[in-house]
Coordinates of C-alpha atoms and ligand atoms in Angstrom, one line a residue:
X299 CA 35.4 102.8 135.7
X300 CA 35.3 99.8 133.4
X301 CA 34.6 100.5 129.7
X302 CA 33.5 98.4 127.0
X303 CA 33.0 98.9 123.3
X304 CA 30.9 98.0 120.7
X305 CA 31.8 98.7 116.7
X306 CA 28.5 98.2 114.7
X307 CA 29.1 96.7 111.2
X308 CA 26.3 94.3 110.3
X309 CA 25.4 96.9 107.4
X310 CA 25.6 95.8 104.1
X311 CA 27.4 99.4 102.5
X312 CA 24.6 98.3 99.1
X313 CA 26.7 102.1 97.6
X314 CA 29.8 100.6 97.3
X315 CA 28.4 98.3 94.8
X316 CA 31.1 95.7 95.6
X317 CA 30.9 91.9 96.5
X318 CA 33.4 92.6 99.0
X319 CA 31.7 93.7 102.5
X320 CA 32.3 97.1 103.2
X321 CA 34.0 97.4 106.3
X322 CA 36.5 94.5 104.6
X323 CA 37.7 97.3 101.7
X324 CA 41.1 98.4 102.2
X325 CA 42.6 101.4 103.3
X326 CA 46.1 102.0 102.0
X327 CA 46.9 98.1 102.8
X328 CA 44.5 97.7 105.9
X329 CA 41.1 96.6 105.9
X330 CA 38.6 99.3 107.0
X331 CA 37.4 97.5 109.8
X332 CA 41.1 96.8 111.6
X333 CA 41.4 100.8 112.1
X334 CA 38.5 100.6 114.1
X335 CA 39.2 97.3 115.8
X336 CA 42.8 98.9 116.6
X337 CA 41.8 102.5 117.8
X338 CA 39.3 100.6 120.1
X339 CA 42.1 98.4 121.9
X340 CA 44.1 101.6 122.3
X341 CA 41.2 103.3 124.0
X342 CA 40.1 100.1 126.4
X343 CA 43.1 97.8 125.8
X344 CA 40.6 95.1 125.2
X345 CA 38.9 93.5 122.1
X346 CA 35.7 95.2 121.4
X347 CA 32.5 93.9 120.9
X348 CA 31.4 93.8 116.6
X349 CA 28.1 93.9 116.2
X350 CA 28.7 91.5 112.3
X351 CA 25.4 90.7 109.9
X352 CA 26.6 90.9 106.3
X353 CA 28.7 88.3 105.5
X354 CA 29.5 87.9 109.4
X355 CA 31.9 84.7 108.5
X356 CA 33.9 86.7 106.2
X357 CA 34.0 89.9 108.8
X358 CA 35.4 87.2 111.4
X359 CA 38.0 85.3 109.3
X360 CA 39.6 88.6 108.6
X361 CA 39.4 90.3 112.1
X362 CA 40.0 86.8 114.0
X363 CA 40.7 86.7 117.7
X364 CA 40.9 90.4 117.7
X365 CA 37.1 91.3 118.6
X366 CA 34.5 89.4 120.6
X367 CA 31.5 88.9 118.0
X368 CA 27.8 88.7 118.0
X369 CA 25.5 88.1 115.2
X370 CA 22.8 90.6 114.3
X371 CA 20.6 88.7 111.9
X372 CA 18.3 90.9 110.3
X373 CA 19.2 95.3 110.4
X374 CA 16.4 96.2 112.3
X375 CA 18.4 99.6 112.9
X376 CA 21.3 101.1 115.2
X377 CA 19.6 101.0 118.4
X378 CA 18.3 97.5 117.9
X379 CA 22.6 96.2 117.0
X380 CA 23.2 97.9 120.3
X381 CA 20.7 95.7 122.1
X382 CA 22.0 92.6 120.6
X383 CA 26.2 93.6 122.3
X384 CA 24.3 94.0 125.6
X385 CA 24.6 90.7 126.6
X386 CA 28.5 91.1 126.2
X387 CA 28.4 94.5 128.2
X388 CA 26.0 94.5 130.9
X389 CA 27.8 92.5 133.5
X390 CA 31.5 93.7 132.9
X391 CA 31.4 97.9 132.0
X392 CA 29.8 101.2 133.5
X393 CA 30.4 103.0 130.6
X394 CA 30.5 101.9 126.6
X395 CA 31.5 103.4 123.8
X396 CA 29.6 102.7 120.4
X397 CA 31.0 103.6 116.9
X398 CA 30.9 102.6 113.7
X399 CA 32.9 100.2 111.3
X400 CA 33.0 102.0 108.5
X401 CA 34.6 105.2 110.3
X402 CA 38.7 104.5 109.9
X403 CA 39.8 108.0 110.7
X404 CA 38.6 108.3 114.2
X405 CA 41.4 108.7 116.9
X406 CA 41.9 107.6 119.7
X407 CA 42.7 110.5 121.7
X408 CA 39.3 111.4 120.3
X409 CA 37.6 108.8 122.0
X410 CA 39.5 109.3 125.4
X411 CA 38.7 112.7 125.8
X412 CA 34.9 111.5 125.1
X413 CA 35.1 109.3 127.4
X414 CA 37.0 112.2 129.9
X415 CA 33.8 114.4 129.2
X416 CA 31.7 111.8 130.1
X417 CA 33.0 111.6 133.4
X418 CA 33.6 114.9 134.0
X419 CA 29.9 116.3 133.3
X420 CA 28.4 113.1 134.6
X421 CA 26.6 113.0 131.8
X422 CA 24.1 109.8 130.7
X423 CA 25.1 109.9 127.3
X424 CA 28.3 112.3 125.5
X425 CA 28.2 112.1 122.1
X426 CA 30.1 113.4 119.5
X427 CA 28.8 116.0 117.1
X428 CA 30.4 117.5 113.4
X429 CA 29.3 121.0 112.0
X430 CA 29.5 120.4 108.1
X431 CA 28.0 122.9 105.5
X432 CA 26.5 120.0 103.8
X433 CA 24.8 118.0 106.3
X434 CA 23.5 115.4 103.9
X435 CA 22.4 111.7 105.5
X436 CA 23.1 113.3 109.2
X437 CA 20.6 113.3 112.1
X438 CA 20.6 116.8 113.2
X439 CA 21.4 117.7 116.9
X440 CA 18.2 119.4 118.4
X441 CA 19.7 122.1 121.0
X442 CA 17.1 124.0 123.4
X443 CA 17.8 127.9 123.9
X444 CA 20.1 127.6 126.0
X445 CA 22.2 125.2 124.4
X446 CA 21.3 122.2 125.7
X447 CA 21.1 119.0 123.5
X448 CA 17.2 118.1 123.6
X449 CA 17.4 115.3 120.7
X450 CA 18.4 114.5 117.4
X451 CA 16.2 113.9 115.0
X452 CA 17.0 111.9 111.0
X453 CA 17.2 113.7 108.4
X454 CA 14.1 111.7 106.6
X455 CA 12.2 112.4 109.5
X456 CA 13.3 116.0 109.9
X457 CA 11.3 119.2 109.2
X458 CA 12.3 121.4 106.6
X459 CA 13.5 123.8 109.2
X460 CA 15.4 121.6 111.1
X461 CA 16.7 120.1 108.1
X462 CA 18.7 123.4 108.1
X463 CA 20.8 122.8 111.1
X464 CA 24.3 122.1 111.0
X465 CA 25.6 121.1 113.8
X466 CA 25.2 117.0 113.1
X467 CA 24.9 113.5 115.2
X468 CA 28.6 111.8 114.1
X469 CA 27.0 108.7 115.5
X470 CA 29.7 108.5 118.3
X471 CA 28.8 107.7 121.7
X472 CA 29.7 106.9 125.1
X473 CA 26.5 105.5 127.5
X474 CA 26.2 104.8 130.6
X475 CA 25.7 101.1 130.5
X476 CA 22.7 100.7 133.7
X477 CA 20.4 103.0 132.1
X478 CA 21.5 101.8 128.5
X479 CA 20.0 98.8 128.9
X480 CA 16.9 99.8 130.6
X481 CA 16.2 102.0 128.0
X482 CA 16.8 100.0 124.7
X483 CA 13.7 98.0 124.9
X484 CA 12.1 101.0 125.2
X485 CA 13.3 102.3 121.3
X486 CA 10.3 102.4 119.6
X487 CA 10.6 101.9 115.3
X488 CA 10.5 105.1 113.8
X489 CA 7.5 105.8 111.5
X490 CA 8.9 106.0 108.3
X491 CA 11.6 103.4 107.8
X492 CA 10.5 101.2 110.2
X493 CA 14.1 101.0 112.1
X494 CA 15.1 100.9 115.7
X495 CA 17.3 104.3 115.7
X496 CA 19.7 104.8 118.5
X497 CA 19.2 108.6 119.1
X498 CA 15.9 108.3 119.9
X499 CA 17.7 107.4 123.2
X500 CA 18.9 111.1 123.6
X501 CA 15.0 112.4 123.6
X502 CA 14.5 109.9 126.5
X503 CA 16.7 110.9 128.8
X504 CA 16.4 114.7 128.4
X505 CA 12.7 114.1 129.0
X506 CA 14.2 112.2 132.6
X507 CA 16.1 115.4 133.5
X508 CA 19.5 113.3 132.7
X509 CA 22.3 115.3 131.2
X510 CA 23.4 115.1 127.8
X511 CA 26.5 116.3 126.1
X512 CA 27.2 116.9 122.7
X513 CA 31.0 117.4 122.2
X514 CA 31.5 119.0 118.4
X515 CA 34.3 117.2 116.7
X516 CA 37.7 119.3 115.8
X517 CA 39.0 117.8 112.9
X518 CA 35.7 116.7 111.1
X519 CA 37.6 114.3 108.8
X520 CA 37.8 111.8 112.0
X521 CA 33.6 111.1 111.5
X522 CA 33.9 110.9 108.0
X523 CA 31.7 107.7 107.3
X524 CA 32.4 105.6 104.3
X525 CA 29.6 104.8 102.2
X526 CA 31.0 104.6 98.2
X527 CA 34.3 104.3 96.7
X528 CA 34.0 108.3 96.7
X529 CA 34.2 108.4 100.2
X530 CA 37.3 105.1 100.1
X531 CA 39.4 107.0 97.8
X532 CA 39.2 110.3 100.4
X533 CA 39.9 108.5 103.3
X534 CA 42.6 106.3 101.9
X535 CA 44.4 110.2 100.9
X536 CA 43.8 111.7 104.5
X537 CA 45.1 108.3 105.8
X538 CA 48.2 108.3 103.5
X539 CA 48.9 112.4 104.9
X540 CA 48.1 111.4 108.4
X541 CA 51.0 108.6 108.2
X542 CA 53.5 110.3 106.0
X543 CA 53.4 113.5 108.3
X544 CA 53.8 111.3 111.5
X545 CA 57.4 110.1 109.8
X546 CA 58.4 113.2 108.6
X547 CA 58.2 114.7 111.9
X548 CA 60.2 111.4 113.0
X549 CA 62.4 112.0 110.7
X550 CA 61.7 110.1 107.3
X551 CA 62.1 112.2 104.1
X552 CA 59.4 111.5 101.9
X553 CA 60.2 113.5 99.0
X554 CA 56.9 113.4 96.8
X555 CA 54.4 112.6 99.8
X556 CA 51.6 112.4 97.6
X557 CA 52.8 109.4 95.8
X558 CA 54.3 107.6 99.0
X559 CA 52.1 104.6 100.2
X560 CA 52.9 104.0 103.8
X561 CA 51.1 101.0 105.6
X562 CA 49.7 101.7 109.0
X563 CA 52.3 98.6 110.3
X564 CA 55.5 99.6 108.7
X565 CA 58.1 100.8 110.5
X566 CA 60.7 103.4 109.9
X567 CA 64.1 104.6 110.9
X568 CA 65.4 107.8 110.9
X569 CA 66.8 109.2 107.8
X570 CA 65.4 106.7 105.9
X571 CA 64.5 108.7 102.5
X572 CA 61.8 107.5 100.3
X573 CA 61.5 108.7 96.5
X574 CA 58.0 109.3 94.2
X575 CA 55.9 106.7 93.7
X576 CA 57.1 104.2 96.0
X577 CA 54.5 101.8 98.4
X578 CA 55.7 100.6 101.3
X579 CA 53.0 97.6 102.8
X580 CA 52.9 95.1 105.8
X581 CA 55.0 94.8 108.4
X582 CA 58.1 95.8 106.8
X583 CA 60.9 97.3 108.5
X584 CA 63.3 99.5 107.3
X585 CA 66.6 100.8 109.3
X586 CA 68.5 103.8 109.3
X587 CA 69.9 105.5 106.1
X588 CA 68.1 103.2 103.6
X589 CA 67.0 105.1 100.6
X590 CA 64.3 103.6 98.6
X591 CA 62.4 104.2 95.0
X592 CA 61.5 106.2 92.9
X593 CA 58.9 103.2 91.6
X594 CA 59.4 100.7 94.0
X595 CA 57.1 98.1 95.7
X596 CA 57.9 96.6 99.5
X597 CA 55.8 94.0 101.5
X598 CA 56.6 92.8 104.9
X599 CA 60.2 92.7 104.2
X600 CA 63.2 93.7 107.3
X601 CA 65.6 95.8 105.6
X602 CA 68.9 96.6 107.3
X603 CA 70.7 100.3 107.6
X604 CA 71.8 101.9 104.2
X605 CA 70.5 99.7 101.8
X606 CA 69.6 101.4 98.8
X607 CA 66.7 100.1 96.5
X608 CA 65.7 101.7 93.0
X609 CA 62.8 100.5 91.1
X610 CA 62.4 97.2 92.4
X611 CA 59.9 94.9 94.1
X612 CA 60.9 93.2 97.4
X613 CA 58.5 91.2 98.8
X614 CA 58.7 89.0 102.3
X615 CA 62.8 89.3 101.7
X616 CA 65.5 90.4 104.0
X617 CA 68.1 92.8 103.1
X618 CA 70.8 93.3 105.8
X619 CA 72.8 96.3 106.2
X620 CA 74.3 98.4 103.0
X621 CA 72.4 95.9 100.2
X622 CA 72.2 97.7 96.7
X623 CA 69.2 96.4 94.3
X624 CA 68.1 97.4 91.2
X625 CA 67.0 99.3 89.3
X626 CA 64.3 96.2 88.1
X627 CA 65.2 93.9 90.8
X628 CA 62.6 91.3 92.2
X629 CA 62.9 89.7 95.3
X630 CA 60.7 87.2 96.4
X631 CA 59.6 85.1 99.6
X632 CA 62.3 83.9 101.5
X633 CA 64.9 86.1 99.8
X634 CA 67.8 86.7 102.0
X635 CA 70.5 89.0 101.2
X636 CA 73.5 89.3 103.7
X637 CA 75.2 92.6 104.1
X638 CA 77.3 94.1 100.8
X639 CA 75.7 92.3 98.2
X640 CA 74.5 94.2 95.2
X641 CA 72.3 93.1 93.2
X642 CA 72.3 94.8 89.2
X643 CA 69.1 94.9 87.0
X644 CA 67.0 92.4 86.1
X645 CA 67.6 89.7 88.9
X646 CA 65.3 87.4 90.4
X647 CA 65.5 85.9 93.6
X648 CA 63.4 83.8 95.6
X649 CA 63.7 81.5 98.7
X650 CA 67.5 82.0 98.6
X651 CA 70.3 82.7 100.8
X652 CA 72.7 85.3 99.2
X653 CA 76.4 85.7 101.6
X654 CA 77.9 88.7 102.3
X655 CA 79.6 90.5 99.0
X656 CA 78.0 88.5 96.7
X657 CA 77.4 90.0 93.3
X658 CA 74.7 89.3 90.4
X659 CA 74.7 92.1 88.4
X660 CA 72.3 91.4 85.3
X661 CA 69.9 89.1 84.2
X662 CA 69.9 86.2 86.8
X663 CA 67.2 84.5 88.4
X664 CA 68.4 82.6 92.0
X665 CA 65.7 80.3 93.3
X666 CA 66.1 77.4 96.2
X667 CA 69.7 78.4 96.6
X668 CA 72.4 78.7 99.3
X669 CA 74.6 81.2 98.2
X670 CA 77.8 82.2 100.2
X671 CA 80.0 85.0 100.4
X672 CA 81.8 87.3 97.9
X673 CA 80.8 84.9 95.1
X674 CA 80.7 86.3 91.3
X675 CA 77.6 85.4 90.0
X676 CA 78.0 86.6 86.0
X677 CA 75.1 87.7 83.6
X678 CA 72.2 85.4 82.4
X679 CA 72.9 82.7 85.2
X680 CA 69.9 81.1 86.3
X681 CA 69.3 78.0 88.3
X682 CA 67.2 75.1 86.8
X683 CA 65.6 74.4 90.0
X684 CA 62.7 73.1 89.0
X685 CA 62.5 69.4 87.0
X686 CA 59.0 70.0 86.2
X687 CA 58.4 67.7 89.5
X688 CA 60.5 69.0 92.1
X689 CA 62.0 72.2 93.4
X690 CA 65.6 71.3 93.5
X691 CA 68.7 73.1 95.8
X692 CA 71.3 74.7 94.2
X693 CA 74.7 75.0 96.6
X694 CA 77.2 77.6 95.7
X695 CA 79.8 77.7 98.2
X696 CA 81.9 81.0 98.9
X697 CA 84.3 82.9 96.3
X698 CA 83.1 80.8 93.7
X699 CA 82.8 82.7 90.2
X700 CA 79.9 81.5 88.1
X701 CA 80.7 82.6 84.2
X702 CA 78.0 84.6 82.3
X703 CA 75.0 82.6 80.7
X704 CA 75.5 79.6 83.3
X705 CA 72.8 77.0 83.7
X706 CA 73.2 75.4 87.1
X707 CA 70.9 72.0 87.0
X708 CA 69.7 71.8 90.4
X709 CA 70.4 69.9 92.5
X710 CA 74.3 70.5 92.1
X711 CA 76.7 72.0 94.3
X712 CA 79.9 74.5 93.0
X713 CA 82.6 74.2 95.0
X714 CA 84.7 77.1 97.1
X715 CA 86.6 79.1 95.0
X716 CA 85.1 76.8 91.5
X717 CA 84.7 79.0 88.4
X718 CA 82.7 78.0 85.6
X719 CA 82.7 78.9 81.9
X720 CA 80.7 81.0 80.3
X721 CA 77.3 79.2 78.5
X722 CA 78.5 75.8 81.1
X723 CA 75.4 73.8 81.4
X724 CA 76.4 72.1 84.9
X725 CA 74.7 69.1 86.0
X726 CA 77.2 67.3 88.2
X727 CA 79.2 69.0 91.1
X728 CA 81.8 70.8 90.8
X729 CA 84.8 70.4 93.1
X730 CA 86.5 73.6 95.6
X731 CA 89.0 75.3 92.4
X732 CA 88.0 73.6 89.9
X733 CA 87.1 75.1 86.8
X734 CA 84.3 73.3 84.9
X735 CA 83.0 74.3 81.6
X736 CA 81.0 73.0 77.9
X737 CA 77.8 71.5 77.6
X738 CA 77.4 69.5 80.2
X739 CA 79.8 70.9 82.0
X740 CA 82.9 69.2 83.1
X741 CA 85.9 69.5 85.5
X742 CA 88.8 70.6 83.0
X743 CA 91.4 71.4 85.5
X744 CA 92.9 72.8 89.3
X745 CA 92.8 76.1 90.3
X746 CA 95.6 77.6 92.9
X747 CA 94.0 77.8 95.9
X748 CA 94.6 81.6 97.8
X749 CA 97.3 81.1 100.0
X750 CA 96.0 82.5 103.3
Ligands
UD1_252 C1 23.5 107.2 111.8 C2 22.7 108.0 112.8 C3 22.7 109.4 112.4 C4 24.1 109.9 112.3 C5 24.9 109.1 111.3 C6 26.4 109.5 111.4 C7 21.0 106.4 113.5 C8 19.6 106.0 113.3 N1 21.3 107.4 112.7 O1 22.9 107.3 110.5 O2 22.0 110.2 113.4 O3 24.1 111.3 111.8 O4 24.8 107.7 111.7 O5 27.1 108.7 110.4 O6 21.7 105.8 114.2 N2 24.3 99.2 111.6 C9 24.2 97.9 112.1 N3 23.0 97.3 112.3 C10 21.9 98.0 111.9 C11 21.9 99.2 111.4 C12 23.2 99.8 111.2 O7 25.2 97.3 112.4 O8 20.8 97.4 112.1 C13 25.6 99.8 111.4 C14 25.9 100.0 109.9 O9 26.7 98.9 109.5 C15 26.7 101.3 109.9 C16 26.3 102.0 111.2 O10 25.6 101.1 112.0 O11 28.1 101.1 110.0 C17 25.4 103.2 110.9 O12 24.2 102.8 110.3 P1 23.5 103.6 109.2 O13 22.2 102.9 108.9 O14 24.4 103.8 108.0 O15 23.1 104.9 109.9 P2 23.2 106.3 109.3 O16 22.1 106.5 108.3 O17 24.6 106.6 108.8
CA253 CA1 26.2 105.5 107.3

C-alpha cells in the first residue's frame, strides 16, 4: 500500500485575532504547523502534501523543504483544498490521509492504527470520530440503527435534533485515493455557506453500498482543533504534560512539572534534574547528572554530564562536563566552557573559549576571547572588545591570574602564568610571568616560573 498525506492549512484562524498565521503560532517553542508536518513523516516517512492559502509564503519559509506545497487561492471549503492536493496524490498513493494544521496533539500511533482499520475493514473512507458533551462547531456523525455511519452533517446545517448528537466528525480521514478523486468533482456547495465540505463525501458512498468506518478517538485531546488563543494556551499545557511525563518515565526528575518548559527537540539524559520555573528550548542537549534551575532559561545549547546551572540564561553555548554557573549567569552564542570551570554571579560570556578550571566568579563580562586553563579571572574584569568599530580578540593564555576590576583593551594578549593588578587598564601584551599593573598597564617585573 502506498500512502500519501495531505495537511489542510490555507485557513486564515480570523479568532485568533493575530497577524501572525495561525498554524505559524507556537507551541511551547514549535510552530503549530511542524507537529503536524512531523507526526505525518512518522506515519508515511515522507513529506506531506500542505494544502497553504493565508500567507502561503510565510507558511513555506517556516516549514521549508519539509512538505511538498500547493496553493489554494480562494477557501472555497475542505473538500474543495482536497481537490487542489490531488494532483500531488493521484499517481503515487492508494490510500491518503487528510488532517488538519491546526490540530498539534494528534499522534501518530493514532493515525497508524487508522490507517490499520482502513485496511482491515476495507473500508472507502475510516474516519475518526470524538464524543464531547459540548459538541459545539462539530459536524455530527449520522449512524443508521444499526450503527452504521450514514453521513455527517454541519452543525449550521443540522436539525435541532441532530444537533443533539454527540458522537462528532474530528475531521480525520483516510480515503481511498481511486474513488477520492472520482468523487470530489462531484461535492456539490452546501446551501447555506456556500462551501465545498468534505463530508458530504461520506453520504456518497454509503448511498454506493461502500463501507464506512467511523473510529471514535480515545484520548479526545489528540482532535482538539485550535481556533483562539483559548484553545493555544490548552494545547501548549497538554503538550508541556505529554513531554514532561515521557522524561520522567525516562528518567528526568522534573520537580515542579507544571512550571518546566520542555521543547519537543531537546534531549535529555538520565538523572538529569530540572528545578521550578525553568524552560528548556531548541535542540539543546543535556547529559547525565546535570541539574538545572530553579529560574533558568536554555536554547539549543550541548551541556556535558553534571553541570550544575542556577538561575541563569545559556543560550547557543557549550558547557562540557561538571561546569558550575550562576546563580545570574548569561551565556551567550558561541560560549564555550571546557570541563571544571565555574562560573560565579553575574558573568557574561559571549563567543568565547573558557579552558578547563578556569574561574570568574563575579561581575565579568568575557566577549571574543580565547581563554585557557585554570586561569583566575578576578571580579569586575571585562574585555574592551569592542573600539566602537571592531570586535577585537582578547588572548589569555593558561594559569594566568587577572586581578579584580581589570580592563583588558582588546586586542591584547596576557601571557602564561602573567598576573595583573587590580584596576590595570591593559593595552599592550603582557609577557608569560610577568606581572603588569597601573593605568595603562605596564610590565613591572618577572615572576618565578613553576618548576615542573
Ligand atoms: C471541519 C468539518 C467538521 C468537523 C471539524 C472538526 C468540514 C466541512 N467540516 O469543520 O465536520 O467536525 O472540521 O474540526 O470539513 N481549510 C482549508 N481550505 C478551505 C477550508 C478549510 O485549508 O477552503 C482548512 C482550514 O485551514 C482548517 C481546516 O481546513 O485547518 C478545517 O476547516 P474549517 O473550515 O475550520 O472546518 P470546521 O468548521 O472546523
Ligand atoms: Ca476548525
Amino acid at each position: 500500500m502506498q500512502l500519501a498525506h495531505i495537511i489542510l492549512a490555507a485557513g486564515k484562524g480570523t479568532r485568533m485575532k493575530s497577524s501572525l498565521p495561525k498554524v505559524l503560532h507556537p507551541i511551547l517553542d514549535q510552530p503549530m504547523i511542524l507537529y503536524a508536518v512531523d507526526t505525518s513523516y512518522r506515519v508515511t516517512s515522507r513529506p506531506p502534501v500542505l494544502v497553504v492559502g493565508h500567507a502561503a509564503e510565510h507558511v513555506q519559509a517556516v516549514v521549508g523543504e519539509r512538505a511538498e506545497y500547493v496553493l489554494q487561492e480562494e477557501q472555497l471549503g475542505t473538500g474543495h483544498a482536497v481537490k487542489v492536493a490531488m494532483p500531488y496524490v493521484r499517481q503515487r498513493a492508494d490510500v491518503v490521509l487528510v488532517t488538519y494544521g491546526d490540530m498539534p496533539l494528534l499522534r501518530p500511533e493514532t493515525l497508524r492504527h487508522l490507517v490499520q482499520v482502513h485496511a482491515d475493514t476495507q473500508s472507502t473512507i475510516t474516519m475518526l470520530s470524538v464524543v464531547l458533551d459540548d459538541p459545539h462547531g462539530y459536524g455530527r456523525v449520522l449512524r443508521d440503527a444499526q450503527g452504521n455511519v450514514v453521513g455527517v452533517v454541519e452543525e449550521v446545517d443540522a436539525t435541532p435534533e441532530q444537533r443533539q448528537i454527540r458522537e462528532l466528525n474530528a475531521g480525520i480521514y483516510c480515503f481511498d485515493v481511486p474513488w477520492l478523486d472520482e468523487h470530489l468533482p462531484r461535492i456539490q456547495p452546501s446551501p447555506i455557506k456556500g462551501e465545498y465540505y468534505l463530508p458530504e463525501l461520506i453520504g456518497m458512498a454509503v448511498a454506493e453500498g461502500r463501507r464506512v468506518t467511523a473510529i471514535p478517538v480515545e484520548d479526545t485531546d489528540e482532535v482538539v482543533g485550535i481556533n483562539t488563543r483559548v484553545h493555544l494556551a490548552e494545547a501548549t499545557k497538554i503538550m508541556q504534560r505529554r513531554i514532561n511525563e515521557a522524561w520522567m518515565l525516562a528518567g528526568v526528575t522534573i520537580m515542579d512539572p507544571q512550571t518546566a518548559y520542555i521543547g519537543p527537540h531537546v534531549q535529555l539524559a538520565q538523572d538529569v534534574v530540572i528545578y521550578p520555573q525553568t524552560t528548556i528550548w531548541g535542540d539543546t542537549r543535556v547529559g547525565e547528572g546535570t541539574e538545572i534551575g530553579p529560574q533558568s532559561y536554555i536554547l539549543s545549547s550541548t551541556i556535558g554530564r553534571h553541570v550544575r546551572i542556577f538561575h541563569s540564561v545559556v543560550e547557543h553555548a557549550i558547557l562540557e562536563d561538571r561546569v558550575e554557573i550562576g546563580p545570574f549567569a548569561h551565556l551567550r552564542k558561541g560560549a564555550h566552557l571546557a570541563e571544571g570551570v565555574h562560573m560565579g554571579n553575574f558573568g557574561e560570556v559571549k563567543n568565547s573559549y573558557l579552558g578547563p578550571g578556569t574561574k570568574m566568579g563575579h561581575f565579568s563580562y568575557i566577549g571574543d576571547a580565547h581563554v585557557g586553563a585554570n586561569v583566575n579571572i578576578g571580579a569586575g574584569t571585562i574585555t574592551c572588545n569592542y573600539d566602537g568599530v571592531r570586535k577585537n580578540k582578547t588572548v589569555i593564555e593558561d594559569e594566568a591570574f587577572i586581578g579584580s576590576d581589570t580592563m583588558l583593551v582588546a586586542p591584547v594578549r596576557v601571557g602564561r602564568g602573567a598576573k595583573t593588578g587590580a584596576g590595570s587598564v591593559v593595552t599592550r601584551d603582557i609577557p608569560p610571568y610577568t606581572l603588569a599593573y597601573g593605568v595603562p598597564a605596564r610590565p613591572k617585573r618577572r615572576l618565578d616560573e613553576p618548576t615542573s
